[in-house]
């Protein structure tokens, strides 16, 4: 609270005096003098307090005159000379509090023994600490059918609901999907969705953490454990590059759930459903032992054989064919330490490396002088999102942060082909042809003309005058272009650019030495220059563009080593397969999109029982390069090279993001990008950014099946021309395959484009659209 | 001198007394009804298990010897009366200190401690009692004193006991059902 000495007011809580800024909610002010006022509905992250539960009743006296009734301490704010008496010192407040709890429990079932919230339930805790202790309720309680799935991943038990409206406020004021509502009135009020449709939203799981009772609970955690039987391990989500801080709940050796570990600068306590629910299960589908191919196929081998053979092959190829004949390719999901190990191996065999599909779109360090922090969004007055992909698909909870900034008054401008979720709430929307993000960035930077029909004048004017603009480019375009725009806009002096790496630790991998792009490796493989390739945690035939070419190229390589958690299609081309651990089995550090280094802690052991770093160290040892097999030691080596010199032990808890130097050098000029070719007559431009809900873990998670349900989106005019209506099943055939799903009609999606939530290998180009 | 005679006379006196040692297992001394021995899981009259797998007993257990793994009641063929049931319920009798806290903690009176203490086994593994074993009645039963004697002072108890016949393992109360 930015209060100066002069405008503080004096408030007395239970005889303790406090100087506080006027307008502070009483519950917050009381906490400052160490007095707890119990609350259920008060949650500042959900916006202004609404005073729904009345748990926070206190007696208030202003200027010597008592207010006639008890006041809700969450909605009442501090004024000078206020004297507040909580239930601890005031009999009327105590009586009121008892009555409120008795009232909340009137219809609350005695479910504690069968309720998953039991043991970590605010209603239980506050009733125990403040409640009347006995019940006078003798008549039957209200009953409902229960539990009902409000979505395939969240169950609702309406009997337990105390109508605090936290969930509906989350839905309407934070995620802004407006899907959860309160229906009926009085004691019959229930939390519901419209027409009993499932609550489908990328952030729906957060309501299970917000609910102060066991009314909204996550389906996958149903009856899995009780709070006294678990250990919560602090770690970080590696679902995307945001790096939300999480607790992973461990019971009897199994990771049973993921909940938020609120890092206010990163996630503000929110998680997306991918981070919360995606499971790397079942374990039987995981690769558990190394495989080596002989003439009759892949056969199990020992770790020693597999690592030695890998090292020897790499050394052999590099000795025979010289530097550049080996390539080490990752999708940017390694820890910094693993990346460092692979980079050391790469250096010793003169290997080329790649940490993302396209080199030009991965040079994140170029943006460092202009890089914004995630919480810069809170301070921004203008947020510009350029690109066809949705922010939520690239960086989950950043979407919520942008919405929050918009609610706080920032202007949200979106330039895209339309059909994204965020654009519905944008302050201004500029429709641009599909795939024209690069041209738009170039045009804004004054390095080219805007695509035909796109008027960027208004946006340019806003950008020129904004005091703290934040730029987000969601499509994978050349970083040099973004750099140029950032420099033109002088974003190193105000605001900044929020990088959107594709892999969870793409930035860290590059910093550790695995720079480069898959496009160069692919060309090298095709020309025969690269004879051996190591694919670490990545299946380029499923996750990267040019899947078909990758298939052919891998088939040609002399040696393919795959390091993977699951069997994927690259395994069929591999000569050696090494099992990999997944996020909650790893130890190490990851660097999020802002450059914040955070620690991953191992929660469980992978089925192979061996950490990736140990295997990397074994390969490195054969090659004669020293790589320590423990993350802390590798980190110490790495930290010396990193621009952020934090020690291993400083990475505990909520990792800080030290300030960076922001000296910007004039970027090199980049040629204006070519406009994408127009589709042939009768065909549509394909808009298929990789959705948030994609990848091996998501595919194996039953609770996310509904989030992956395919859909097709067309402009209303195109739909009319095709004679198709909303919900008709449409087939879209493109270079990557065929995608079939119900039609969504958008008025914003540009005409002549078709948007799909295609989770397969990235596809661009054009497509045919037919009713199926 | 006199003291020595006094001392030995006590010894001699006791030498010819009836010994208080009771031959076990030939003679099985009844225990008080509230003696805490082997646990028993109970069912409702309709056959459903009372235990809902809430783990409160496990939380209360100071020896940490109860393991409960709950599961959702199947739609067909419910197991317990609540929303969930204990799919796995184990008590490690080798660790149990027979404190009875589990019985106190249980909100459904699903678990109680019986009188049976004859639990020795050849292997430790056999001392991990599973749900089936705990739901079944114990194979051997320890005789228990009459319920009327519950909570009477000890001297009184001994007086009344003298009026009892020797209770053996074959008495009706001790017989397996
Ligand atoms: S479901 Fe939970 S969060 Fe929603 S109103 Fe009811 S108690 Fe509050
Ligand atoms: S936003 Fe990204 S880091 Fe956060 S929970 Fe979702 S996938 Fe994980
Ligand atoms: S009697 Fe005591 S030690 Fe034994 S299982 Fe019950 S709570 Fe645990
Ligand atoms: S025995 Fe009682 S306390 Fe233990 S899990 Fe079953 S219902 Fe809960
Ligand atoms: S916390 Fe104040 S009314 Fe709910």
Tab-separated table of C-alpha atoms in Angstrom, chain A residues 241-494:
chain	number	residue	atom	x	y	z
A	241	UNK	CA	7.430	-21.631	-19.670
A	242	UNK	CA	5.513	-19.746	-16.966
A	243	UNK	CA	6.871	-22.041	-14.293
A	244	UNK	CA	3.990	-21.833	-11.822
A	245	UNK	CA	5.019	-22.753	-8.306
A	246	UNK	CA	3.313	-25.911	-7.121
A	247	UNK	CA	3.001	-28.354	-4.296
A	248	UNK	CA	2.863	-31.932	-5.450
A	249	UNK	CA	0.981	-34.126	-3.024
A	250	UNK	CA	2.691	-37.407	-2.385
A	251	UNK	CA	1.023	-40.388	-0.827
A	252	UNK	CA	2.504	-43.861	-0.578
A	253	UNK	CA	5.016	-43.113	-3.316
A	254	UNK	CA	2.516	-41.688	-5.789
A	255	UNK	CA	2.062	-38.104	-6.882
A	256	UNK	CA	-1.669	-37.715	-6.367
A	257	UNK	CA	-2.381	-34.053	-7.038
A	258	UNK	CA	-0.889	-30.696	-7.837
A	259	UNK	CA	-1.904	-27.537	-6.024
A	260	UNK	CA	-0.623	-24.005	-6.218
A	261	UNK	CA	2.236	-22.674	-4.113
A	262	UNK	CA	1.361	-19.057	-4.851
A	263	UNK	CA	4.307	-17.097	-6.145
A	264	UNK	CA	2.800	-13.613	-6.426
A	265	UNK	CA	5.263	-12.530	-9.086
A	266	UNK	CA	4.663	-15.562	-11.267
A	267	UNK	CA	1.287	-17.212	-10.889
A	268	UNK	CA	-0.577	-15.382	-8.079
A	269	UNK	CA	-1.770	-18.742	-6.859
A	270	UNK	CA	-3.452	-19.843	-10.065
A	271	UNK	CA	-2.648	-22.925	-12.137
A	272	UNK	CA	-4.004	-23.930	-15.480
A	273	UNK	CA	-5.736	-27.284	-15.792
A	274	UNK	CA	-2.834	-28.705	-17.707
A	275	UNK	CA	-0.421	-28.035	-14.884
A	276	UNK	CA	-2.937	-29.204	-12.315
A	277	UNK	CA	-4.250	-32.368	-13.896
A	278	UNK	CA	-1.832	-33.648	-16.567
A	279	UNK	CA	-0.353	-36.960	-15.422
A	280	UNK	CA	2.536	-38.921	-16.818
A	281	UNK	CA	0.630	-42.112	-16.308
A	282	UNK	CA	0.029	-44.981	-16.438
A	283	UNK	CA	3.455	-46.062	-15.366
A	284	UNK	CA	3.163	-49.251	-17.422
A	285	UNK	CA	3.314	-47.143	-20.571
A	286	UNK	CA	6.532	-45.505	-19.494
A	287	UNK	CA	9.865	-46.592	-20.879
A	288	UNK	CA	11.477	-48.318	-17.934
A	289	UNK	CA	14.748	-49.665	-19.293
A	290	UNK	CA	17.216	-48.710	-21.996
A	291	UNK	CA	16.789	-50.373	-25.379
A	292	UNK	CA	19.420	-51.073	-28.030
A	293	UNK	CA	18.604	-52.072	-31.573
A	294	UNK	CA	20.219	-55.095	-33.138
A	295	UNK	CA	19.323	-56.887	-36.346
A	296	UNK	CA	16.104	-58.206	-34.852
A	297	UNK	CA	14.839	-54.997	-33.337
A	298	UNK	CA	15.025	-53.099	-30.057
A	299	UNK	CA	16.063	-55.124	-27.048
A	300	UNK	CA	16.444	-54.274	-23.374
A	301	UNK	CA	19.957	-53.434	-22.334
A	302	UNK	CA	21.654	-52.335	-19.166
A	303	UNK	CA	22.234	-48.660	-18.497
A	304	UNK	CA	25.972	-49.217	-18.737
A	305	UNK	CA	25.686	-50.760	-22.195
A	306	UNK	CA	23.323	-48.104	-23.415
A	307	UNK	CA	25.238	-45.088	-22.167
A	308	UNK	CA	28.564	-46.506	-23.297
A	309	UNK	CA	27.195	-47.362	-26.703
A	310	UNK	CA	25.689	-43.883	-27.046
A	311	UNK	CA	28.992	-42.232	-26.189
A	312	UNK	CA	30.980	-44.484	-28.488
A	313	UNK	CA	28.673	-43.898	-31.422
A	314	UNK	CA	28.796	-40.142	-30.976
A	315	UNK	CA	32.574	-40.199	-30.672
A	316	UNK	CA	32.917	-42.520	-33.632
A	317	UNK	CA	30.763	-40.375	-35.898
A	318	UNK	CA	32.491	-37.173	-34.918
A	319	UNK	CA	35.945	-38.722	-35.332
A	320	UNK	CA	35.053	-40.099	-38.736
A	321	UNK	CA	32.983	-37.287	-40.183
A	322	UNK	CA	34.343	-34.340	-38.246
A	323	UNK	CA	32.610	-31.633	-36.268
A	324	UNK	CA	28.991	-31.041	-37.093
A	325	UNK	CA	28.219	-34.652	-37.922
A	326	UNK	CA	26.407	-35.113	-34.635
A	327	UNK	CA	23.332	-33.219	-33.510
A	328	UNK	CA	21.792	-32.994	-30.067
A	329	UNK	CA	18.199	-31.828	-30.251
A	330	UNK	CA	15.831	-31.033	-27.399
A	331	UNK	CA	12.378	-29.570	-27.175
A	332	UNK	CA	13.392	-27.236	-24.377
A	333	UNK	CA	11.981	-29.316	-21.537
A	334	UNK	CA	15.216	-30.306	-19.817
A	335	UNK	CA	16.427	-28.879	-16.550
A	336	UNK	CA	19.277	-26.415	-16.776
A	337	UNK	CA	21.621	-29.050	-15.385
A	338	UNK	CA	20.607	-31.685	-17.921
A	339	UNK	CA	20.944	-29.116	-20.675
A	340	UNK	CA	24.389	-28.246	-19.379
A	341	UNK	CA	25.351	-31.935	-19.430
A	342	UNK	CA	24.138	-32.397	-22.985
A	343	UNK	CA	25.846	-29.175	-24.021
A	344	UNK	CA	29.122	-30.448	-22.562
A	345	UNK	CA	28.689	-33.668	-24.525
A	346	UNK	CA	27.878	-31.638	-27.628
A	347	UNK	CA	31.032	-29.575	-27.244
A	348	UNK	CA	33.212	-32.647	-26.846
A	349	UNK	CA	31.950	-34.259	-30.063
A	350	UNK	CA	31.562	-30.988	-31.945
A	351	UNK	CA	27.832	-31.490	-32.189
A	352	UNK	CA	25.260	-29.055	-33.453
A	353	UNK	CA	22.483	-28.371	-31.042
A	354	UNK	CA	18.881	-27.264	-31.104
A	355	UNK	CA	16.459	-26.345	-28.354
A	356	UNK	CA	13.518	-25.276	-30.464
A	357	UNK	CA	12.083	-25.895	-33.902
A	358	UNK	CA	13.260	-22.714	-35.605
A	359	UNK	CA	16.561	-21.020	-34.832
A	360	UNK	CA	15.388	-17.504	-35.618
A	361	UNK	CA	12.360	-17.884	-33.344
A	362	UNK	CA	14.399	-19.044	-30.388
A	363	UNK	CA	17.004	-16.380	-29.807
A	364	UNK	CA	15.408	-15.265	-26.577
A	365	UNK	CA	18.518	-13.645	-25.146
A	366	UNK	CA	18.199	-10.935	-27.814
A	367	UNK	CA	15.155	-9.706	-25.956
A	368	UNK	CA	16.902	-9.502	-22.610
A	369	UNK	CA	17.328	-5.702	-22.591
A	370	UNK	CA	13.634	-5.324	-23.369
A	371	UNK	CA	12.304	-8.315	-21.437
A	372	UNK	CA	9.308	-7.663	-19.234
A	373	UNK	CA	8.570	-9.521	-16.047
A	374	UNK	CA	5.230	-11.246	-15.679
A	375	UNK	CA	4.220	-8.765	-13.007
A	376	UNK	CA	5.033	-5.889	-15.356
A	377	UNK	CA	1.591	-6.665	-16.712
A	378	UNK	CA	0.103	-5.396	-13.441
A	379	UNK	CA	1.764	-2.033	-13.960
A	380	UNK	CA	1.109	-1.738	-17.671
A	381	UNK	CA	-1.316	0.664	-19.267
A	382	UNK	CA	-1.245	-0.994	-22.662
A	383	UNK	CA	-0.916	-4.663	-23.484
A	384	UNK	CA	-0.441	-5.570	-27.111
A	385	UNK	CA	-0.895	-9.202	-28.103
A	386	UNK	CA	0.160	-10.054	-31.632
A	387	UNK	CA	-0.323	-13.484	-33.134
A	388	UNK	CA	-2.860	-16.116	-34.025
A	389	UNK	CA	-2.151	-18.303	-31.011
A	390	UNK	CA	-3.993	-17.644	-27.781
A	391	UNK	CA	-1.885	-16.434	-24.871
A	392	UNK	CA	-3.307	-19.261	-22.760
A	393	UNK	CA	-2.005	-21.788	-25.266
A	394	UNK	CA	1.504	-20.427	-25.055
A	395	UNK	CA	1.784	-19.394	-21.429
A	396	UNK	CA	-1.174	-20.613	-19.354
A	397	UNK	CA	-1.707	-18.295	-16.436
A	398	UNK	CA	-0.279	-15.217	-18.152
A	399	UNK	CA	-3.742	-15.058	-19.712
A	400	UNK	CA	-5.232	-14.475	-16.242
A	401	UNK	CA	-2.630	-11.818	-15.531
A	402	UNK	CA	-3.494	-9.981	-18.717
A	403	UNK	CA	-7.172	-10.065	-17.814
A	404	UNK	CA	-6.351	-8.724	-14.386
A	405	UNK	CA	-4.373	-5.846	-15.900
A	406	UNK	CA	-7.234	-5.118	-18.250
A	407	UNK	CA	-9.688	-4.981	-15.373
A	408	UNK	CA	-7.311	-2.605	-13.615
A	409	UNK	CA	-7.544	-0.246	-16.566
A	410	UNK	CA	-4.872	-1.308	-19.019
A	411	UNK	CA	-5.875	-1.197	-22.640
A	412	UNK	CA	-5.686	-4.647	-24.250
A	413	UNK	CA	-5.045	-4.545	-27.976
A	414	UNK	CA	-5.023	-7.744	-29.983
A	415	UNK	CA	-3.832	-8.207	-33.533
A	416	UNK	CA	-4.631	-11.660	-34.812
A	417	UNK	CA	-6.592	-13.685	-37.287
A	418	UNK	CA	-9.294	-13.883	-34.633
A	419	UNK	CA	-11.049	-16.693	-32.884
A	420	UNK	CA	-8.922	-16.551	-29.732
A	421	UNK	CA	-10.435	-16.574	-26.279
A	422	UNK	CA	-8.679	-13.459	-25.042
A	423	UNK	CA	-9.918	-11.220	-27.865
A	424	UNK	CA	-13.499	-11.296	-26.540
A	425	UNK	CA	-12.419	-9.009	-23.754
A	426	UNK	CA	-9.965	-6.904	-25.702
A	427	UNK	CA	-10.195	-3.135	-25.745
A	428	UNK	CA	-9.327	-3.086	-29.399
A	429	UNK	CA	-9.008	-5.841	-31.931
A	430	UNK	CA	-7.311	-5.611	-35.304
A	431	UNK	CA	-8.082	-8.453	-37.674
A	432	UNK	CA	-5.047	-9.538	-39.639
A	433	UNK	CA	-4.569	-12.288	-42.177
A	434	UNK	CA	-3.615	-15.629	-40.671
A	435	UNK	CA	0.119	-16.058	-40.207
A	436	UNK	CA	0.913	-12.389	-40.588
A	437	UNK	CA	2.350	-11.776	-37.104
A	438	UNK	CA	5.839	-11.270	-38.521
A	439	UNK	CA	4.613	-8.737	-41.072
A	440	UNK	CA	2.698	-6.868	-38.388
A	441	UNK	CA	5.649	-6.699	-36.043
A	442	UNK	CA	7.791	-5.484	-38.954
A	443	UNK	CA	5.203	-2.909	-39.928
A	444	UNK	CA	4.925	-1.591	-36.373
A	445	UNK	CA	8.712	-1.368	-36.296
A	446	UNK	CA	8.629	0.625	-39.505
A	447	UNK	CA	10.478	-2.058	-41.418
A	448	UNK	CA	7.758	-2.915	-43.867
A	449	UNK	CA	4.236	-2.299	-44.926
A	450	UNK	CA	1.325	-3.701	-42.989
A	451	UNK	CA	-0.527	-6.537	-44.719
A	452	UNK	CA	-3.256	-5.328	-46.994
A	453	UNK	CA	-6.344	-4.190	-45.161
A	454	UNK	CA	-4.726	-4.048	-41.726
A	455	UNK	CA	-4.870	-0.637	-40.134
A	456	UNK	CA	-2.243	-0.321	-37.444
A	457	UNK	CA	-2.461	3.447	-37.093
A	458	UNK	CA	-4.507	3.402	-33.903
A	459	UNK	CA	-2.290	0.759	-32.329
A	460	UNK	CA	0.842	2.639	-33.344
A	461	UNK	CA	-0.485	5.809	-31.756
A	462	UNK	CA	-1.340	4.013	-28.540
A	463	UNK	CA	2.090	2.402	-28.425
A	464	UNK	CA	3.759	5.742	-28.933
A	465	UNK	CA	2.125	7.349	-25.924
A	466	UNK	CA	1.779	4.450	-23.490
A	467	UNK	CA	3.864	4.802	-20.351
A	468	UNK	CA	4.289	1.106	-19.635
A	469	UNK	CA	3.366	-0.941	-22.692
A	470	UNK	CA	3.877	-4.710	-22.615
A	471	UNK	CA	4.229	-6.530	-25.889
A	472	UNK	CA	3.340	-10.203	-26.253
A	473	UNK	CA	3.960	-12.019	-29.522
A	474	UNK	CA	2.335	-15.431	-29.371
A	475	UNK	CA	3.356	-16.752	-32.758
A	476	UNK	CA	6.835	-18.179	-33.344
A	477	UNK	CA	8.378	-15.411	-35.433
A	478	UNK	CA	11.989	-14.320	-35.747
A	479	UNK	CA	13.146	-12.828	-32.463
A	480	UNK	CA	15.240	-10.288	-34.352
A	481	UNK	CA	12.018	-8.770	-35.621
A	482	UNK	CA	10.574	-8.473	-32.151
A	483	UNK	CA	13.872	-6.999	-31.016
A	484	UNK	CA	13.648	-4.424	-33.736
A	485	UNK	CA	10.143	-3.452	-32.714
A	486	UNK	CA	11.118	-3.349	-29.050
A	487	UNK	CA	14.028	-1.095	-29.889
A	488	UNK	CA	11.910	1.173	-32.039
A	489	UNK	CA	9.389	1.471	-29.230
A	490	UNK	CA	12.237	1.995	-26.710
A	491	UNK	CA	10.848	-0.828	-24.569
A	492	UNK	CA	14.052	-0.914	-22.551
A	493	UNK	CA	12.975	2.396	-21.053
A	494	UNK	CA	9.278	1.682	-20.497
